[in-house]
CSV table of C-alpha atoms in Angstrom, one decimal:
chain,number,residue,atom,x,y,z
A,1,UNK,CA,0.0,0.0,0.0
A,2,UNK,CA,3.0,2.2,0.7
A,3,UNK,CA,4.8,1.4,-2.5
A,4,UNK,CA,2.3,3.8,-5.1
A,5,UNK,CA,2.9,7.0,-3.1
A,6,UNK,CA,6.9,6.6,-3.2
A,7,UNK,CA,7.0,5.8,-7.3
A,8,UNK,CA,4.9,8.8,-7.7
A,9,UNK,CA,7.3,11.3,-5.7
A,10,UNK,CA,10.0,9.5,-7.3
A,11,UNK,CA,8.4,9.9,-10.6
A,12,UNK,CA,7.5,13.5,-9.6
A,13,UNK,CA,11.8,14.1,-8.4
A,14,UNK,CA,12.8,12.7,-12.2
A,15,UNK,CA,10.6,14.9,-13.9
A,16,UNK,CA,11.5,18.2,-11.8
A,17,UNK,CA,15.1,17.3,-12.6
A,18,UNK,CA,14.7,16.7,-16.3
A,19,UNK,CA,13.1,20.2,-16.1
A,20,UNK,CA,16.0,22.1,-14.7
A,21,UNK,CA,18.3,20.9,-16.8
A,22,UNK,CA,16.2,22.1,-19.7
A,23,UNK,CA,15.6,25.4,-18.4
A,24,UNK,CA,19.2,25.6,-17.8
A,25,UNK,CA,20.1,25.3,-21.1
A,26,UNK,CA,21.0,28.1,-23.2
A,27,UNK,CA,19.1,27.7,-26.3
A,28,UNK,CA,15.8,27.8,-23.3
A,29,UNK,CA,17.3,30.7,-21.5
A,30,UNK,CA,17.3,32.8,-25.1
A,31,UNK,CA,13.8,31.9,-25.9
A,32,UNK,CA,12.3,33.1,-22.4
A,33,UNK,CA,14.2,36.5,-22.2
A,34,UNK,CA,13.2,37.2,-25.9
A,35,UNK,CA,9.8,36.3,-24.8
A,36,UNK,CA,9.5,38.8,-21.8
A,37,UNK,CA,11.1,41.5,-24.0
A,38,UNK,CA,9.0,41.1,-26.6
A,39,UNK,CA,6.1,41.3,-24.1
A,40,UNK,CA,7.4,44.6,-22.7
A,41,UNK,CA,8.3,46.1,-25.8
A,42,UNK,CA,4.5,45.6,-26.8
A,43,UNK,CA,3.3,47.3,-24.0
A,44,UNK,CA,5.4,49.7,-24.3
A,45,UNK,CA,4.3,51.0,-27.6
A,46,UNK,CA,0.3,50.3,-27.0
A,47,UNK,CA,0.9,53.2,-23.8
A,48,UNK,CA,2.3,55.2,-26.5
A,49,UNK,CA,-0.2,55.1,-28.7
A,50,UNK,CA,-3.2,55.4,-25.8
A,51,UNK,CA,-1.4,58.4,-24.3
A,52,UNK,CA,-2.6,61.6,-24.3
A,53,UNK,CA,0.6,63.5,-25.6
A,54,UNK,CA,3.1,62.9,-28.1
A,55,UNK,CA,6.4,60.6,-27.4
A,56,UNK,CA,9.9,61.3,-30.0
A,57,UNK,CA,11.8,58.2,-30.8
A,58,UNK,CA,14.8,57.9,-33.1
A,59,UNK,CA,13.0,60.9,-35.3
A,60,UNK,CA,9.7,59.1,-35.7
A,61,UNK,CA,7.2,60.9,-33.7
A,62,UNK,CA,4.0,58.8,-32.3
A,63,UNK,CA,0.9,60.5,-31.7
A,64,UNK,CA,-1.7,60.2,-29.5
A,65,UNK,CA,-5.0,58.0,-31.2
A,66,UNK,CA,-7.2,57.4,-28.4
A,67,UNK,CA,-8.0,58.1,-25.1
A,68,UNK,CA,-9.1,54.7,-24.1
A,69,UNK,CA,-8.2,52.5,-21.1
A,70,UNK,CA,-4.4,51.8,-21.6
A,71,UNK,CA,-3.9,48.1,-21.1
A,72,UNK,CA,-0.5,48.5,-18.8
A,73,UNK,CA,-0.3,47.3,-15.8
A,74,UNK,CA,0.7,49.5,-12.6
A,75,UNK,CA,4.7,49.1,-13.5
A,76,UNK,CA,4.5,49.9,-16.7
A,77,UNK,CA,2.4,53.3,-16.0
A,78,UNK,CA,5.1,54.1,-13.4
A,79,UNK,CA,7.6,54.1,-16.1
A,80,UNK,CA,5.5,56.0,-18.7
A,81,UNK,CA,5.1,58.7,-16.3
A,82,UNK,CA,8.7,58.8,-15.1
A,83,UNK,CA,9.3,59.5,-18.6
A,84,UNK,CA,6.6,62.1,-19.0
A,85,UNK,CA,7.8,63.9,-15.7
A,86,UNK,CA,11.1,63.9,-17.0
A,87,UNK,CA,10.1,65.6,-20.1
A,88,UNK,CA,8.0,68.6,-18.3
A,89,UNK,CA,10.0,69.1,-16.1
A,90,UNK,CA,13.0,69.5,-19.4
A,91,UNK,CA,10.0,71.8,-21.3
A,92,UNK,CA,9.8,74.0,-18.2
A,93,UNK,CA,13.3,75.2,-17.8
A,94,UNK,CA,13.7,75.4,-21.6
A,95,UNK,CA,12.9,79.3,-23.7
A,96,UNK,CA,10.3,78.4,-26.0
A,97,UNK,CA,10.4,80.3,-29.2
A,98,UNK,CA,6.8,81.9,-30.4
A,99,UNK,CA,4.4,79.7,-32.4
A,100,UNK,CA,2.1,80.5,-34.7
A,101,UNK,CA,0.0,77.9,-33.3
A,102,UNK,CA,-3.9,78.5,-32.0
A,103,UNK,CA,-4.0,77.5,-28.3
A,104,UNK,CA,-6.8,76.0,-28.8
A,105,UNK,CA,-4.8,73.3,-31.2
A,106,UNK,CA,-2.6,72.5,-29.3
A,107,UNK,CA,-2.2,69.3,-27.4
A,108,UNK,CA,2.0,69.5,-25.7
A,109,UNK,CA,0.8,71.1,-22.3
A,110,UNK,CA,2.6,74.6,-23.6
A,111,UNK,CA,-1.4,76.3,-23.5
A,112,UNK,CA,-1.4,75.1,-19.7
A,113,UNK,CA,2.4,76.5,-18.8
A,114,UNK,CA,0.6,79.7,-20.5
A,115,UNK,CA,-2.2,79.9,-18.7
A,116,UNK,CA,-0.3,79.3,-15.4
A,117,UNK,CA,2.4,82.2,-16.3
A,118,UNK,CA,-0.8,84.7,-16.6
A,119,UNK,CA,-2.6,83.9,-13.6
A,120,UNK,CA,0.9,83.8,-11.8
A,121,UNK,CA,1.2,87.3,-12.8
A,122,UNK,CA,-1.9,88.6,-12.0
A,123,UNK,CA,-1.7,87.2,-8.9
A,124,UNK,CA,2.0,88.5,-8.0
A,125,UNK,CA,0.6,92.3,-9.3
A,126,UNK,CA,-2.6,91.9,-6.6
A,127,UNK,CA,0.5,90.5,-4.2
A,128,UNK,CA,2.5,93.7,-4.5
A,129,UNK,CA,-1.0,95.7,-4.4
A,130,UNK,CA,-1.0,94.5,-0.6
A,131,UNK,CA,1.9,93.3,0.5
A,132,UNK,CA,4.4,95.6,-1.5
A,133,UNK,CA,6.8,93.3,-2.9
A,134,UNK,CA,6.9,90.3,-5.2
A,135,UNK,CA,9.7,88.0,-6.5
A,136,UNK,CA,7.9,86.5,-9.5
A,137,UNK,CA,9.3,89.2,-12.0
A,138,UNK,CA,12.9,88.6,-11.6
A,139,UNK,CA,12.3,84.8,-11.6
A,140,UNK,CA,10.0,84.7,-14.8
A,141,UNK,CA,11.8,87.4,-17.0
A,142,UNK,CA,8.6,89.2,-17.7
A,143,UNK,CA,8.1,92.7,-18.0
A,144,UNK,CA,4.8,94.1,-16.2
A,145,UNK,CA,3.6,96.2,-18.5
A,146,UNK,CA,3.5,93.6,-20.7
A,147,UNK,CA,1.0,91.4,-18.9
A,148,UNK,CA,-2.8,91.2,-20.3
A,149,UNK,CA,-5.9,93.4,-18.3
A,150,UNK,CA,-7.5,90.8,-16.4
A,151,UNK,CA,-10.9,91.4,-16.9
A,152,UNK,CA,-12.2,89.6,-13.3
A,153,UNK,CA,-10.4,92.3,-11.4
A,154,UNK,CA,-11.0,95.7,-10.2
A,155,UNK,CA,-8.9,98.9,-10.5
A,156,UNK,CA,-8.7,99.6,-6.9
A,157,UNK,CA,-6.9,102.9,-7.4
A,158,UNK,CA,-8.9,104.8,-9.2
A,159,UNK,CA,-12.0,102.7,-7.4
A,160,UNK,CA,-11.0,104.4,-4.1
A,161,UNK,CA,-10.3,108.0,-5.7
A,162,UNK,CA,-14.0,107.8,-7.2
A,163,UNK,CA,-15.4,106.3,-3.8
A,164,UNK,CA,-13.7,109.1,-1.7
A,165,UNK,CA,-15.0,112.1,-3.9
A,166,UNK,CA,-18.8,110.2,-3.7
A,167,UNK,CA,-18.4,110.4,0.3
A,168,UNK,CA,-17.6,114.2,0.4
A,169,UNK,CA,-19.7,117.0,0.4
A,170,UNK,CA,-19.5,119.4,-2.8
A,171,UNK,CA,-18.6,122.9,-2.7
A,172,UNK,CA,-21.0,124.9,-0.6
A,173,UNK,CA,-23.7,121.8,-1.5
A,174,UNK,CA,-25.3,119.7,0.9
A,175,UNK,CA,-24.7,116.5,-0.5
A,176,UNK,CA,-22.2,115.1,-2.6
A,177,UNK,CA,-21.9,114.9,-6.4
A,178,UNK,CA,-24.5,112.3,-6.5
A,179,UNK,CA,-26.1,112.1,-10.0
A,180,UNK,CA,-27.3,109.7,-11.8
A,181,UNK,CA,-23.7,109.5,-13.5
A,182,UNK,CA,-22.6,108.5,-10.0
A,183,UNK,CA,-20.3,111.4,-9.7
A,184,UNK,CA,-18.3,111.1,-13.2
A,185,UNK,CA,-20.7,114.3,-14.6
A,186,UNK,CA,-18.6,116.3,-11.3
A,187,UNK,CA,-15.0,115.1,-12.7
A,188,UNK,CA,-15.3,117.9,-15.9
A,189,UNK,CA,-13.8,120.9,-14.8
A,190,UNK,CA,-16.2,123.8,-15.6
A,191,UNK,CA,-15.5,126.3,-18.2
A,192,UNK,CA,-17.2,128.7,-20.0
A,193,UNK,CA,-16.9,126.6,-23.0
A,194,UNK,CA,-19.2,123.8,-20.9
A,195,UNK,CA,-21.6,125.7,-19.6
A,196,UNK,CA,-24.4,124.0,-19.8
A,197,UNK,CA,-22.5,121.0,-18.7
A,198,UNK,CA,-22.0,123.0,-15.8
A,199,UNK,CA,-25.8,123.8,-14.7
A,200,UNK,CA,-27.1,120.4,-15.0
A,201,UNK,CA,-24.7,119.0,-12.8
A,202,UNK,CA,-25.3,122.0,-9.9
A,203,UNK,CA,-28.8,121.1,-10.8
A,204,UNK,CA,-28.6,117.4,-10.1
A,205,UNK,CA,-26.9,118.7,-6.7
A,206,UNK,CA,-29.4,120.5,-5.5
A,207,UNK,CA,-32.1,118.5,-6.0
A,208,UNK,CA,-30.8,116.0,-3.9
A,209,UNK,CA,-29.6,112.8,-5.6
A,210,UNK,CA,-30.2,109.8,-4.3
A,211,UNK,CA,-26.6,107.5,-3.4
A,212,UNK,CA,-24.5,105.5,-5.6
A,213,UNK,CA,-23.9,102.6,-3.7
A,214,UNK,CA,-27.6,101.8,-4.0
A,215,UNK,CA,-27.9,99.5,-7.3
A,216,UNK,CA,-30.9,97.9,-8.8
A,217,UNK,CA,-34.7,99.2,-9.1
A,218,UNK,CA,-36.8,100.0,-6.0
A,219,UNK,CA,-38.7,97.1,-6.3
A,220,UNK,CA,-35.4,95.4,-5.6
A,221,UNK,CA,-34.6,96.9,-2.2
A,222,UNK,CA,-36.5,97.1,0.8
A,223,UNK,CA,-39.1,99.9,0.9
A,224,UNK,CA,-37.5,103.3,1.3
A,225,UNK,CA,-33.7,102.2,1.2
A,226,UNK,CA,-32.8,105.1,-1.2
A,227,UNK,CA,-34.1,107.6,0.9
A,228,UNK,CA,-32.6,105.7,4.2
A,229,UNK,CA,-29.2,105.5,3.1
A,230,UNK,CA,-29.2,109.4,2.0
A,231,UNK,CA,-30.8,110.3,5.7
A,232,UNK,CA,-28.7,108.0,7.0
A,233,UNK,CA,-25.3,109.8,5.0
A,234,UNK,CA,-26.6,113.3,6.1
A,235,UNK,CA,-26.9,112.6,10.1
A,236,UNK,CA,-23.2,111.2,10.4
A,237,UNK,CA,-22.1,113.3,8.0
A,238,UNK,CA,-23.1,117.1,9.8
A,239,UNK,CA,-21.6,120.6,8.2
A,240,UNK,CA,-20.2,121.7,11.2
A,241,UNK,CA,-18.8,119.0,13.5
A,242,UNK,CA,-17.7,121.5,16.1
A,243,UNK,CA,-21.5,123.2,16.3
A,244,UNK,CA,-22.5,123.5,19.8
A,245,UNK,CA,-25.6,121.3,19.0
A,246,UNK,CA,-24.2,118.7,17.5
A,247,UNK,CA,-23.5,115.4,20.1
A,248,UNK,CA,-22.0,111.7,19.4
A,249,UNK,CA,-21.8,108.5,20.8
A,250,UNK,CA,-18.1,106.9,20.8
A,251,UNK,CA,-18.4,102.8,20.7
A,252,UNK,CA,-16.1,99.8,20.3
A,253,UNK,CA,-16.9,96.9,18.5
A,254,UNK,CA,-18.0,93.9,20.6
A,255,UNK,CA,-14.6,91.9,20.8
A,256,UNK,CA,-15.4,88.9,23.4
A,257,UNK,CA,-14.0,86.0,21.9
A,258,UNK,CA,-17.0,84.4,21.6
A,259,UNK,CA,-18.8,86.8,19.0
A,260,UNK,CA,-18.7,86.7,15.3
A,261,UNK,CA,-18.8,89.5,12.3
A,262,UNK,CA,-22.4,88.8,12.9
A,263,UNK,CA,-22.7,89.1,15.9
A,264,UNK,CA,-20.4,92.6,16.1
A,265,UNK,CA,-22.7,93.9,13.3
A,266,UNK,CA,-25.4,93.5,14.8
A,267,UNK,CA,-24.4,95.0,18.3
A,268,UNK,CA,-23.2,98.2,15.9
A,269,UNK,CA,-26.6,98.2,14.2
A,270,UNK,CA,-28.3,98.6,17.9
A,271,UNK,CA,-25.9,101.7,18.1
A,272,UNK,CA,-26.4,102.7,14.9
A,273,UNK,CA,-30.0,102.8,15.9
A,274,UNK,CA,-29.8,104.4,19.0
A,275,UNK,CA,-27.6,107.7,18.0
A,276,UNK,CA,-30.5,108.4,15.8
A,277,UNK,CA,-32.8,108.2,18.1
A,278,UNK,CA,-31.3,110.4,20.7
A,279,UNK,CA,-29.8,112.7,17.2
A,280,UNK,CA,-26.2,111.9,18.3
A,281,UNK,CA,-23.4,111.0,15.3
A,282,UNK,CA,-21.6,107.5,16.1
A,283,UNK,CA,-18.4,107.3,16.4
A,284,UNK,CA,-16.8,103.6,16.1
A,285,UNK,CA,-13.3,103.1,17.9
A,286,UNK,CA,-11.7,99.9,18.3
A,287,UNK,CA,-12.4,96.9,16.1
A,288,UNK,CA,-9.9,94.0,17.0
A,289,UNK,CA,-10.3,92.3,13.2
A,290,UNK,CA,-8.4,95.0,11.6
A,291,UNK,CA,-5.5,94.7,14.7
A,292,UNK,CA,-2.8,93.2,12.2
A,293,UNK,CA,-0.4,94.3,10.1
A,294,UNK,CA,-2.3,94.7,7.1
A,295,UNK,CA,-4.2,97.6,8.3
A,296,UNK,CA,-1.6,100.1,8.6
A,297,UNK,CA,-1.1,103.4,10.3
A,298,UNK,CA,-4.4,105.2,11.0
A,299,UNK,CA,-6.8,101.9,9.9
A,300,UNK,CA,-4.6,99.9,12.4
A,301,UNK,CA,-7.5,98.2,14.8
A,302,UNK,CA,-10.2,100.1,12.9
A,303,UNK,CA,-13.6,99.7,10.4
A,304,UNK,CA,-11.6,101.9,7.7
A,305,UNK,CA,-9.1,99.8,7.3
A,306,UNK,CA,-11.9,97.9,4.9
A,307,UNK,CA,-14.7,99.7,4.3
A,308,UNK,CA,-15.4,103.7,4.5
A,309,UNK,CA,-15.7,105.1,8.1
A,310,UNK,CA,-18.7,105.6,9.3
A,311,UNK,CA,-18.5,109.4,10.1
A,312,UNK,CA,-16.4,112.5,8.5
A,313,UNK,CA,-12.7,112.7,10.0
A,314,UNK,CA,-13.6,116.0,11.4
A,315,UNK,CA,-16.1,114.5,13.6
A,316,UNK,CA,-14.4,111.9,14.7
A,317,UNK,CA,-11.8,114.8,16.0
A,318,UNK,CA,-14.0,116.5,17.5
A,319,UNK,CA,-15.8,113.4,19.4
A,320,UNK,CA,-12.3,112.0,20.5
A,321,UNK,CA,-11.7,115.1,21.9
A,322,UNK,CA,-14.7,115.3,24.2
A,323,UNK,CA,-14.2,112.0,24.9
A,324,UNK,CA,-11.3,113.5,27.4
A,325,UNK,CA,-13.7,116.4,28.5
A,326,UNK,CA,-15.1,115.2,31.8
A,327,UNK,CA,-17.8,117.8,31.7
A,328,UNK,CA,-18.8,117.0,28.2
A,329,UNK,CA,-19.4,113.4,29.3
A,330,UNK,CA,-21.2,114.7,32.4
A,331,UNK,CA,-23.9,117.1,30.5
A,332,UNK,CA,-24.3,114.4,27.9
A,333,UNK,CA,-22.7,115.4,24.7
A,334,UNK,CA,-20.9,112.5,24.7
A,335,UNK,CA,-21.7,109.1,25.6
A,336,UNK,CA,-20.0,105.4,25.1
A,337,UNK,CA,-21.2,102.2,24.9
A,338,UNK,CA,-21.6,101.5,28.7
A,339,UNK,CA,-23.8,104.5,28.7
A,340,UNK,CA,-26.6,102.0,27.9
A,341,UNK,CA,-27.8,98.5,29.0
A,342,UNK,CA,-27.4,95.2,26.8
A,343,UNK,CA,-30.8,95.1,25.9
A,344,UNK,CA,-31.1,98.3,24.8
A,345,UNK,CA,-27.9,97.5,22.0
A,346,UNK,CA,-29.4,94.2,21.0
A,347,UNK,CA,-32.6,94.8,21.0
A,348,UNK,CA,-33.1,98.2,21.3
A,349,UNK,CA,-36.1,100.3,19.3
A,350,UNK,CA,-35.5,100.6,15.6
A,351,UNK,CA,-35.9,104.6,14.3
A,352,UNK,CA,-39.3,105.6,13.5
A,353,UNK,CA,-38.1,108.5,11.5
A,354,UNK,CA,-39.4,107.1,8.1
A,355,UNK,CA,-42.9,105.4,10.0
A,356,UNK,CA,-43.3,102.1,9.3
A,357,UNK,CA,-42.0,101.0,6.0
A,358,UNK,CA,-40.9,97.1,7.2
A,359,UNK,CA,-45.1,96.5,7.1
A,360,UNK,CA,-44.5,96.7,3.5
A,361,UNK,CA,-41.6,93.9,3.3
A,362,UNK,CA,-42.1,90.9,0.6
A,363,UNK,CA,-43.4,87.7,3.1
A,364,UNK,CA,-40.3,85.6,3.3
A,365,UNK,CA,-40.8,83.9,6.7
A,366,UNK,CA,-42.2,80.6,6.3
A,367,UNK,CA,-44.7,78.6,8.8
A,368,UNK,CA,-46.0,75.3,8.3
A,369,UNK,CA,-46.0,76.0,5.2
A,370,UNK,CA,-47.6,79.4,4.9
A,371,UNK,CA,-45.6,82.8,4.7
A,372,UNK,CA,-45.8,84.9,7.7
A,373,UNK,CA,-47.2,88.5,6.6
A,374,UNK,CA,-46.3,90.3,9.5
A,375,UNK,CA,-44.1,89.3,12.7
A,376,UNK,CA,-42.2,91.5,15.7
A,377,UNK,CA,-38.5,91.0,14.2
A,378,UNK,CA,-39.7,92.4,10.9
A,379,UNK,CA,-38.9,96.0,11.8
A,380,UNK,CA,-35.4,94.8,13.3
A,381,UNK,CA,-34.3,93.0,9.8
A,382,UNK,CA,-35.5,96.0,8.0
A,383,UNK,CA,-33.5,98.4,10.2
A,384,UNK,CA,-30.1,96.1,10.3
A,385,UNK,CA,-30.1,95.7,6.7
A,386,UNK,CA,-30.2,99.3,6.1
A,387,UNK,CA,-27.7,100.3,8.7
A,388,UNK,CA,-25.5,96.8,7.2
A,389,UNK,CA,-25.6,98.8,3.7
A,390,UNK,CA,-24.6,101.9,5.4
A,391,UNK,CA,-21.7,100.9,7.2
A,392,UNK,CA,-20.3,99.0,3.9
A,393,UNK,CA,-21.2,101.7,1.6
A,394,UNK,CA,-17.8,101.9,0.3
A,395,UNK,CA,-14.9,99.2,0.1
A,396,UNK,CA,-11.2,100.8,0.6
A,397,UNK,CA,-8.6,100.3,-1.4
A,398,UNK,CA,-7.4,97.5,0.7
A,399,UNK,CA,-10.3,95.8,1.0
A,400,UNK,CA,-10.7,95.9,-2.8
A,401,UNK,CA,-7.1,94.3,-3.3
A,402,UNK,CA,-8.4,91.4,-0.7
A,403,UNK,CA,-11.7,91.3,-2.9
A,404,UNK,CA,-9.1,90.7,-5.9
A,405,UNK,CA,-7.3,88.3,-4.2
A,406,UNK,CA,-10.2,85.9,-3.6
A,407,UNK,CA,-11.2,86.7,-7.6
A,408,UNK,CA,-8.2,85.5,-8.9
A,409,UNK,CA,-8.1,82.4,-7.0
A,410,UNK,CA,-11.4,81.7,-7.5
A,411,UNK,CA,-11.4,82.2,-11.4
A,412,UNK,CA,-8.3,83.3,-12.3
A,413,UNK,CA,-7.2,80.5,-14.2
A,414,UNK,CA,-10.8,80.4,-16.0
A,415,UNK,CA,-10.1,84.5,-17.1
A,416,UNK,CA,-6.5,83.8,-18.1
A,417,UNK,CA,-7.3,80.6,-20.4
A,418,UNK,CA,-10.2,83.2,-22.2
A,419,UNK,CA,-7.9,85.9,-22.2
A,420,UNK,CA,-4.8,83.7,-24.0
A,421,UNK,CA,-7.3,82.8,-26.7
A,422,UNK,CA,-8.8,86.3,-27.5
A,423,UNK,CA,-5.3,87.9,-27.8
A,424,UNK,CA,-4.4,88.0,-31.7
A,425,UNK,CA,-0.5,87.5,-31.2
A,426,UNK,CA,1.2,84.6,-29.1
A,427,UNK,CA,1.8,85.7,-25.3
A,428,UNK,CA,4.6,86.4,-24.4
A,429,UNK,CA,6.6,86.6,-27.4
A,430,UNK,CA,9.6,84.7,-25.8
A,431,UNK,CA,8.1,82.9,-23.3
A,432,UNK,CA,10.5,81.4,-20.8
A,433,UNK,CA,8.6,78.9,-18.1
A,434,UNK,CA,10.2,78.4,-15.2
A,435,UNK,CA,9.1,75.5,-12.6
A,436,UNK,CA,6.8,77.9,-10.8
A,437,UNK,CA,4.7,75.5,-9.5
């Protein structure tokens, strides 16, 4: 019973043997190596051909013929894109001589280096709008003025010039230049030769123009926001800051660590709300998210830093300079935030000066499935989105270049590609594209 068990491993040992000394023999040896070449060599050239650029061999160039599934396995895609990394990374540090090629033809990656060269430099100009210094320029070898307009981005210069002659009073008007040109009628110098230019701007002065921040029909905004925002301009913005008559109310903005820009807007709303009542101007002070370097000198730790302030720099003088005078604080021309209770910031009575016009607000509360006409935090939205639009009338210049920043990133790439593909001539000429990335 034991004997058909030992001829089979012995048959099984003489079979293994005869079958190393065949595999050790030359002729063998040949015919498995060529084998496993040829096998490599044909997968090889089918990732070729499935690739998605074009590979240089020997002179012949191979181009790409589908965009299939390539049929390698994961070792021989590690080796395709050693190959492909290696020759980026050459085409990168290489000056590339201009084509008169459409971008939109062409399939070597060169449109994609483009595109990242532009939005690189747009993004190193809005870098050096804030920051004030860039190294991109002396590493690319391009010359600024010859970089494209990008057409997602704002000219925060002359922006901030316009938006500062909107927030000031005209000569011997009462309001500012705001006509229905917002403002760019009051840049002509007047002559005799413009005349009549002349009298319908004083005319569109004096008859009281509503503000330029406002955009959109009236249907659009809540009832009576033109007229708001105008009132609203003209009581923090008094002729005569050092008239007798005229009081304020200094406040910081709420900085515990627990509340929000929500939270700090509403608190200055409730302020906002109760200097009109009581006919005061506010006065903001400290605001602890503009405590950094990028708010310098006077904006350091203050609402201009980012948007206009919310009172003329005369009166803001003046009120910081009662705020020293014990007996203004005692008779009442000046008060501060701990002048009034919590509940009186936060939910404090909304102005009545214009009636009622929040009873005339669009339904947009929602109750079991009904709208909700009327309820007793309509008057409060109304009011906080007026004094909101107020207080962010105007962007500064720094807050436009922040604004720009999160543009670019957010389209940049997007604007650059259309921009590359309107321009009639290649960009740049001589484009050298350095391993930015």
């Amino acid at each position: 019973m034991n004997m058909e068990p030992l001829n089979q491993k012995s048959l099984e040992r003489i079979v293994s043997q005869k079958a190393l000394q065949i595999g050790s023999s030359f002729p063998c040896q040949i015919c498995v190596v060529g084998f496993l070449s040829g096998v490599c060599l044909t997968s090889l050239f089918l990732a070729l051909l499935t690739s998605l650029g074009t590979f240089e061999f020997g002179g012949i160039s191979f181009s790409a013929i589908s965009q299939g599934n390539s049929p390698l396995n994961s070792s021989s895609s590690g080796f395709i894109n050693t190959v492909a990394n290696v020759d980026c990374r050459f085409k990168r540090n290489e000056v590339v001589a201009e084509r008169g090629v459409d971008s939109k033809r062409s399939k070597d990656g060169t449109d994609d280096e483009r595109v990242f060269l532009l939005h690189s430099a747009w993004s190193a100009l809005l870098s050096e709008s804030v920051d004030g210094k860039s190294a991109f320029w002396h590493r690319a070898g391009l010359d600024k003025s010859a970089v494209p307009n990008a057409p997602h981005l704002e000219n925060c210069k002359l922006s901030g010039q316009k938006n500062e002659r909107l927030d000031m009073r005209a000569e011997n008007e009462r309001l500012p230049p705001w006509t229905t040109w917002k403002g760019l009628l009051d840049t002509h110098p007047a002559s005799m030769a413009n005349e009549q230019l002349e009298y319908f701007r004083h005319q569109a002065i004096s008859e009281g123009s509503y503000p330029p921040w406002i955009t959109g029909s009236d249907e659009e905004n809540y009832p009576l926001t033109r007229k708001v925002q105008r009132d609203i301009w003209l009581h923090q913005h008094p002729e005569n800051c050092r008239d007798p008559n005229v009081r304020f109310l200094v406040a910081d903005w709420e900085r515990l660590p627990g509340f929000g820009i929500g939270a700090q807007l509403a608190g200055m709303c409730g302020l906002l709300a109760i200097a009109i009542n009581e006919k005061r101007v506010l006065v903001t002070s400290y605001y602890n998210r503009a405590d950094h370097d990028g708010c310098k000198g006077s904006y350091n730790s203050s609402w201009s830093c980012y948007f206009f302030p919310e009172t003329s720099q005369e009166c803001r003088d003046r009120a910081f300079e009662l705020l020293g005078n014990k007996e203004a604080l005692e008779r009442g021309i000046i008060t501060t935030k701990d002048s009034y209770k919590s509940k009186e910031i936060w939910t404090g009575r909304t102005p009545r000066v214009w009636g009622e016009p929040w009873r005339f607000l669009q339904p947009t509360t929602e109750m079991n499935g009904s709208l909700v006409a009327f309820h007793r935090k309509m008057d409060r939205r109304w009011w906080r989105a007026q004094a909101i639009r107020y207080l962010m009338r105007f962007q500064t210049q720094y807050m436009c270049g922040l604004m720009n920043i999160a543009r670019n990133a957010a389209f940049g790439k997007e604007a650059a590609r259309m921009v590359l593909t309107s321009l009639r001539t290649e960009w740049p000429k001589v484009l050298l594209i350095l391993d930015l990335k």
